[in-house]
Tab-separated table of C-alpha atoms in Angstrom:
chain	number	residue	atom	x	y	z
T	1	MET	CA	-39.351	177.928	106.241
T	2	LEU	CA	-42.207	177.395	105.017
T	3	LYS	CA	-42.555	177.203	101.688
T	4	VAL	CA	-46.224	177.245	100.451
T	5	SER	CA	-48.554	175.736	97.221
T	6	VAL	CA	-47.653	179.252	95.101
T	7	ILE	CA	-43.500	178.662	95.884
T	8	GLY	CA	-42.172	177.668	92.599
T	9	GLY	CA	-45.660	176.454	91.988
T	10	LEU	CA	-45.053	172.619	91.180
T	11	LEU	CA	-47.665	170.909	88.985
T	12	ALA	CA	-48.892	167.278	89.010
T	13	LEU	CA	-50.644	166.679	85.446
T	14	ALA	CA	-51.794	163.019	85.517
T	15	LEU	CA	-53.440	162.809	82.229
T	16	GLY	CA	-53.925	160.205	79.295
T	17	THR	CA	-56.185	157.050	78.516
T	18	LEU	CA	-56.841	155.454	82.209
T	19	ARG	CA	-57.973	151.068	82.567
T	20	ALA	CA	-61.414	150.545	82.514
T	21	GLU	CA	-60.742	149.142	86.659
T	22	GLU	CA	-58.441	151.892	87.534
T	23	LYS	CA	-59.930	155.044	88.351
T	24	ARG	CA	-57.859	158.342	89.380
T	25	PHE	CA	-59.575	160.012	92.394
T	26	VAL	CA	-57.750	163.205	93.645
T	27	PHE	CA	-58.008	164.081	97.896
T	28	GLU	CA	-56.923	167.493	99.686
T	29	ARG	CA	-57.227	169.017	102.782
T	30	PRO	CA	-55.093	172.232	103.886
T	31	LEU	CA	-52.147	170.952	106.149
T	32	MET	CA	-48.989	172.709	107.527
T	33	ALA	CA	-50.480	176.881	106.272
T	34	THR	CA	-51.022	175.011	102.998
T	35	ARG	CA	-52.635	172.201	101.133
T	36	PHE	CA	-52.085	168.433	100.377
T	37	THR	CA	-53.481	166.551	97.702
T	38	VAL	CA	-53.370	162.370	97.519
T	39	THR	CA	-54.006	161.789	93.208
T	40	CYS	CA	-54.049	158.017	93.474
T	41	HIS	CA	-55.808	155.156	90.985
T	42	GLY	CA	-57.638	152.788	92.589
T	43	ALA	CA	-61.116	150.240	91.403
T	44	ASP	CA	-62.950	151.975	94.928
T	45	GLU	CA	-63.263	155.031	95.590
T	46	ALA	CA	-64.725	154.566	99.600
T	47	VAL	CA	-61.288	152.403	100.242
T	48	ALA	CA	-58.827	155.045	98.286
T	49	ARG	CA	-60.985	157.614	100.068
T	50	LYS	CA	-59.885	155.451	103.318
T	51	ALA	CA	-56.077	155.148	102.899
T	52	ALA	CA	-56.201	159.138	102.168
T	53	GLU	CA	-57.574	160.209	105.343
T	54	GLU	CA	-54.670	157.930	106.859
T	55	ALA	CA	-51.919	158.995	104.954
T	56	PHE	CA	-52.870	162.709	106.242
T	57	ALA	CA	-53.674	162.612	109.629
T	58	ALA	CA	-50.422	160.974	108.947
T	59	ALA	CA	-49.315	165.231	107.956
T	60	ALA	CA	-50.984	165.702	110.929
T	61	GLU	CA	-49.130	164.248	113.228
T	62	VAL	CA	-45.364	165.078	111.436
T	63	ASN	CA	-46.828	168.973	112.242
T	64	ARG	CA	-48.828	168.722	115.887
T	65	ILE	CA	-45.152	167.159	116.156
T	66	ALA	CA	-42.481	169.741	114.695
T	67	SER	CA	-44.977	172.610	114.283
T	68	ASP	CA	-43.280	175.946	115.269
T	69	TYR	CA	-46.986	177.781	114.971
T	70	LEU	CA	-48.147	174.997	117.526
T	71	THR	CA	-46.944	176.528	121.047
T	72	ASP	CA	-47.764	172.894	122.553
T	73	SER	CA	-46.160	170.940	119.819
T	74	GLU	CA	-42.842	168.506	120.668
T	75	LEU	CA	-40.452	170.704	118.929
T	76	MET	CA	-42.060	174.077	121.068
T	77	ARG	CA	-41.469	172.017	124.277
T	78	LEU	CA	-37.724	170.787	123.551
T	79	PRO	CA	-36.112	172.856	126.719
T	80	THR	CA	-32.181	174.316	126.209
T	81	GLY	CA	-29.931	173.012	128.372
T	82	GLN	CA	-31.324	169.650	128.558
T	83	ALA	CA	-30.962	166.664	126.820
T	84	THR	CA	-34.140	165.587	126.254
T	85	LYS	CA	-35.348	162.035	123.905
T	86	VAL	CA	-37.847	162.798	121.651
T	87	SER	CA	-40.908	160.572	119.944
T	88	PRO	CA	-39.885	157.695	117.066
T	89	VAL	CA	-41.561	160.197	114.241
T	90	PHE	CA	-39.808	163.019	116.072
T	91	ALA	CA	-36.338	161.156	116.120
T	92	GLU	CA	-36.752	160.664	112.067
T	93	LEU	CA	-37.199	164.049	110.647
T	94	LEU	CA	-34.358	165.897	113.702
T	95	ALA	CA	-31.787	162.907	112.350
T	96	ALA	CA	-32.626	163.495	108.503
T	97	SER	CA	-32.210	167.723	109.823
T	98	PHE	CA	-29.007	167.168	111.167
T	99	GLN	CA	-27.988	164.824	108.205
T	100	PHE	CA	-29.020	167.582	105.881
T	101	ALA	CA	-27.079	170.416	108.175
T	102	LYS	CA	-24.022	168.646	108.289
T	103	ALA	CA	-24.255	167.925	104.411
T	104	THR	CA	-24.761	171.571	103.274
T	105	ASP	CA	-22.036	172.894	105.569
T	106	GLY	CA	-24.979	174.758	107.361
T	107	ALA	CA	-27.083	176.265	103.744
T	108	PHE	CA	-29.550	174.125	105.455
T	109	ASP	CA	-29.914	175.071	109.323
T	110	PRO	CA	-32.632	173.663	111.410
T	111	THR	CA	-31.710	175.711	113.826
T	112	LEU	CA	-32.756	179.093	113.183
T	113	GLY	CA	-36.346	179.810	115.074
T	114	PRO	CA	-35.443	183.304	117.027
T	115	LEU	CA	-33.992	184.569	113.141
T	116	THR	CA	-37.362	182.522	111.843
T	117	LYS	CA	-39.775	184.607	114.276
T	118	LEU	CA	-38.019	187.666	114.161
T	119	TRP	CA	-37.783	187.587	110.002
T	120	ARG	CA	-42.096	187.505	110.127
T	121	GLU	CA	-42.223	190.082	112.138
T	122	SER	CA	-39.832	191.722	109.871
T	123	ARG	CA	-41.721	191.693	107.103
T	124	ARG	CA	-45.565	191.663	108.214
T	125	GLN	CA	-44.208	195.537	110.018
T	126	HIS	CA	-41.950	195.831	106.447
T	127	ARG	CA	-38.846	197.030	108.442
T	128	LEU	CA	-35.380	195.384	109.253
T	129	PRO	CA	-35.759	193.824	112.347
T	130	ALA	CA	-33.224	196.183	114.866
T	131	ALA	CA	-29.580	195.798	115.351
T	132	ASP	CA	-29.317	194.491	119.265
T	133	ASP	CA	-32.540	192.088	118.978
T	134	LEU	CA	-30.905	190.377	114.997
T	135	ALA	CA	-27.721	189.606	116.928
T	136	LYS	CA	-29.191	187.625	119.623
T	137	ALA	CA	-32.006	186.066	117.931
T	138	ARG	CA	-28.168	184.935	115.563
T	139	GLU	CA	-26.653	184.242	118.769
T	140	ALA	CA	-28.770	181.683	120.068
T	141	SER	CA	-29.116	179.055	116.069
T	142	GLY	CA	-26.083	177.762	114.596
T	143	TRP	CA	-26.282	173.593	113.799
T	144	GLN	CA	-23.118	173.631	115.417
T	145	HIS	CA	-24.990	173.821	118.947
T	146	VAL	CA	-26.950	171.121	118.609
T	147	THR	CA	-26.431	167.168	119.854
T	148	TRP	CA	-28.055	165.174	118.549
T	149	ASP	CA	-27.699	161.503	119.471
T	150	THR	CA	-29.448	159.365	116.924
T	151	SER	CA	-28.512	156.386	119.096
T	152	ALA	CA	-30.311	157.488	122.208
T	153	SER	CA	-32.985	159.573	120.698
T	154	THR	CA	-32.512	162.619	122.734
T	155	ILE	CA	-31.246	166.383	121.248
T	156	LEU	CA	-29.742	168.675	123.440
T	157	LEU	CA	-30.122	172.446	122.070
T	158	THR	CA	-27.167	173.865	124.135
T	159	LYS	CA	-27.478	177.906	123.798
T	160	PRO	CA	-29.573	180.052	125.877
T	161	GLY	CA	-32.961	180.709	123.934
T	162	MET	CA	-32.413	178.182	121.340
T	163	GLN	CA	-35.091	177.554	119.133
T	164	LEU	CA	-35.877	174.482	115.868
T	165	ASP	CA	-37.264	175.437	112.674
T	166	LEU	CA	-38.166	173.067	110.058
T	167	GLY	CA	-40.141	174.609	108.210
T	168	GLY	CA	-38.162	173.608	105.412
T	169	ILE	CA	-37.604	169.614	105.231
T	170	ALA	CA	-41.679	169.339	107.465
T	171	LYS	CA	-42.955	169.293	104.474
T	172	GLY	CA	-40.962	166.791	102.916
T	173	PHE	CA	-41.294	164.614	105.579
T	174	ALA	CA	-44.929	164.226	106.442
T	175	ALA	CA	-45.223	163.567	102.597
T	176	ASP	CA	-42.595	160.554	102.148
T	177	ARG	CA	-45.470	159.312	104.978
T	178	MET	CA	-48.180	160.086	103.201
T	179	LEU	CA	-46.921	157.960	100.333
T	180	ALA	CA	-45.758	155.202	102.813
T	181	VAL	CA	-49.616	155.080	104.019
T	182	MET	CA	-50.845	155.476	100.315
T	183	THR	CA	-48.545	152.601	99.067
T	184	LYS	CA	-49.315	150.356	101.933
T	185	ALA	CA	-52.960	149.960	102.191
T	186	GLY	CA	-52.853	149.355	98.037
T	187	PHE	CA	-52.472	152.182	95.716
T	188	PRO	CA	-48.587	152.390	95.248
T	189	ARG	CA	-49.923	154.428	92.140
T	190	THR	CA	-50.215	158.332	93.700
T	191	CYS	CA	-48.879	161.238	93.916
T	192	ILE	CA	-48.840	163.583	97.012
T	193	ALA	CA	-48.366	167.196	96.593
T	194	ALA	CA	-47.620	169.129	99.281
T	195	GLY	CA	-46.996	172.486	98.564
T	196	GLY	CA	-43.994	173.521	96.585
T	197	ASP	CA	-42.570	169.304	97.509
T	198	LEU	CA	-44.523	166.101	95.506
T	199	ARG	CA	-43.330	162.859	96.373
T	200	LEU	CA	-44.627	160.085	93.613
T	201	GLY	CA	-45.073	156.983	93.699
T	202	ASP	CA	-45.866	154.266	90.775
T	203	PRO	CA	-46.867	155.617	87.278
T	204	PRO	CA	-50.700	156.288	86.798
T	205	PRO	CA	-52.174	153.369	84.448
T	206	GLY	CA	-50.904	153.194	81.107
T	207	LYS	CA	-47.755	155.617	81.582
T	208	THR	CA	-44.453	154.934	81.960
T	209	GLY	CA	-44.518	158.197	85.165
T	210	TRP	CA	-45.490	161.142	85.960
T	211	ARG	CA	-45.659	164.926	83.968
T	212	VAL	CA	-44.760	167.539	86.844
T	213	GLY	CA	-44.954	171.462	85.837
T	214	LEU	CA	-41.595	172.626	86.916
T	215	GLN	CA	-42.551	176.814	86.821
T	216	THR	CA	-40.164	179.643	89.267
T	217	PHE	CA	-40.556	183.263	87.855
T	218	ASP	CA	-43.285	182.458	84.999
T	219	GLU	CA	-46.758	182.251	87.059
T	220	ASP	CA	-48.311	181.283	84.232
T	221	GLN	CA	-46.425	178.359	82.204
T	222	PRO	CA	-44.112	176.145	83.570
T	223	GLU	CA	-40.684	176.386	82.380
T	224	GLU	CA	-40.196	173.322	81.994
T	225	VAL	CA	-42.383	169.658	81.630
T	226	VAL	CA	-40.687	166.121	82.933
T	227	GLU	CA	-41.549	162.614	83.419
T	228	LEU	CA	-40.560	161.084	87.127
T	229	VAL	CA	-41.833	157.957	88.870
T	230	HIS	CA	-40.322	157.092	92.552
T	231	CYS	CA	-38.581	160.300	93.788
T	232	ALA	CA	-39.649	163.733	94.590
T	233	VAL	CA	-39.213	167.133	93.404
T	234	SER	CA	-39.266	170.554	95.351
T	235	THR	CA	-39.301	173.917	94.416
T	236	SER	CA	-37.470	176.631	96.320
T	237	GLY	CA	-37.937	180.286	95.573
T	238	ASP	CA	-39.454	183.884	96.508
T	239	LEU	CA	-41.925	184.074	93.198
T	240	HIS	CA	-44.971	185.376	95.929
T	241	GLN	CA	-42.919	185.327	98.909
T	242	PHE	CA	-40.572	188.265	99.833
T	243	ALA	CA	-41.173	191.867	101.393
T	244	GLU	CA	-39.081	195.302	99.950
T	245	ILE	CA	-37.431	197.069	102.710
T	246	ASP	CA	-35.947	199.981	102.382
T	247	GLY	CA	-36.497	199.396	98.380
T	248	LYS	CA	-34.852	196.214	98.321
T	249	HIS	CA	-36.199	192.530	97.659
T	250	TYR	CA	-36.267	190.591	100.602
T	251	SER	CA	-36.447	186.725	100.001
T	252	HIS	CA	-38.746	184.273	103.337
T	253	ILE	CA	-36.016	181.599	102.878
T	254	LEU	CA	-33.396	183.196	105.555
T	255	ASP	CA	-29.171	183.587	105.204
T	256	PRO	CA	-28.001	182.031	108.262
T	257	ALA	CA	-25.092	184.355	107.712
T	258	THR	CA	-26.853	187.669	108.060
T	259	GLY	CA	-29.783	186.506	109.079
T	260	LEU	CA	-31.887	188.178	106.722
T	261	GLY	CA	-34.248	187.114	103.485
T	262	LEU	CA	-31.739	185.734	101.218
T	263	THR	CA	-31.348	189.051	98.401
T	264	GLU	CA	-30.619	187.189	95.207
T	265	ARG	CA	-33.217	186.441	93.578
T	266	ILE	CA	-33.184	182.695	93.126
T	267	ALA	CA	-35.397	179.414	92.485
T	268	VAL	CA	-33.891	175.769	92.070
T	269	SER	CA	-36.512	172.671	92.127
T	270	VAL	CA	-34.332	169.838	92.948
T	271	ILE	CA	-35.437	166.273	92.390
T	272	ALA	CA	-34.257	163.682	94.470
T	273	PRO	CA	-35.311	160.193	95.917
T	274	THR	CA	-38.098	161.263	98.807
T	275	ALA	CA	-39.525	164.867	99.387
T	276	THR	CA	-37.774	164.755	102.450
T	277	THR	CA	-34.205	165.235	100.546
T	278	SER	CA	-35.739	167.175	97.890
T	279	ASP	CA	-37.692	169.343	100.347
T	280	ALA	CA	-34.372	170.437	102.054
T	281	LEU	CA	-31.739	170.440	99.437
T	282	ALA	CA	-33.783	172.607	96.767
T	283	THR	CA	-33.787	175.420	101.194
T	284	ALA	CA	-30.253	174.533	101.209
T	285	ALA	CA	-29.020	175.215	97.610
T	286	CYS	CA	-31.226	178.747	97.278
T	287	VAL	CA	-28.563	180.237	100.324
T	288	ALA	CA	-26.321	178.497	99.029
T	289	GLY	CA	-26.271	180.922	95.384
T	290	ALA	CA	-26.556	180.613	91.967
T	291	GLU	CA	-23.261	178.941	91.639
T	292	LYS	CA	-23.391	177.134	94.544
T	293	ALA	CA	-26.637	175.478	93.901
T	294	GLU	CA	-25.970	172.884	91.578
T	295	ALA	CA	-22.914	171.604	93.847
T	296	VAL	CA	-25.304	171.812	97.319
T	297	ALA	CA	-27.884	169.951	96.098
T	298	LEU	CA	-26.079	166.954	94.667
T	299	LYS	CA	-24.157	166.545	97.481
T	300	GLY	CA	-27.130	166.664	99.535
T	301	GLY	CA	-28.260	163.529	98.267
T	302	ALA	CA	-30.169	165.249	95.125
T	303	THR	CA	-29.868	163.324	91.156
T	304	ARG	CA	-31.482	166.963	89.771
T	305	VAL	CA	-31.016	170.271	90.303
T	306	ILE	CA	-32.383	173.095	88.070
T	307	VAL	CA	-31.385	176.896	88.895
T	308	ARG	CA	-33.055	179.669	87.696
T	309	THR	CA	-32.384	183.892	88.780
T	310	THR	CA	-33.547	186.636	87.962
T	311	ARG	CA	-31.919	189.918	87.796
């Protein structure tokens, strides 16, 4: 379930007087159907640019592995009915995915590939899927029907037609890898923005943290500004990605229980130690619904959860 930059409208603000020896550099690139931005502080722009290129390459690697839009990605080449050893990066992403599936009791479900494909077509045509097609896609989904062996790095999709969809965690995972690259290259004062996900390193010079605007249903102004450091923030919701079908509002975020988009208007911001965590839990919290969202996200490892609804 892809969350592009306008969903939740997370906005990182690195303002203030900078030390003379450290300048602010910003590098951008389109990736994973959204825009990734690296904001960092350092003395040498050429060195910073080189580090940012390496960081973007790390995110592009995640996309090549885990995209369900690329027919030759490692994810799309997974067979069913056969235990398959995966690459180290894919193994790390899969381990996190099934960890959060278990922690959220399936509110985050990485096996909704057949339903995702069907719902994308439904949104495009503005009509609900046929009952038989929906039933078939639901039968091919369900995280409990996957055998993931962490020690052997093998995955077994047990249901015919099963396909993974890691759109609800891959961008956060990529943002974590990007910050690690920037830090290793000597740029710990870095903010990675990956659509609706932020990964924050050391604060800007002279500051105690990064000022982050949280925007959900209000398109013009952040509803809250927080100062954060050494953590991640993700916002998930249907501010822009939704469909009106037969007079009913459906989100782009799938409800595993129905196979259709969520109908509750909800936006959730999750603050967590990593973007992998915040990304997955923001999706899971929306699926859990307003009453259970905070409890589900906190159980999964969030440090703070902001839930908003509109009636």
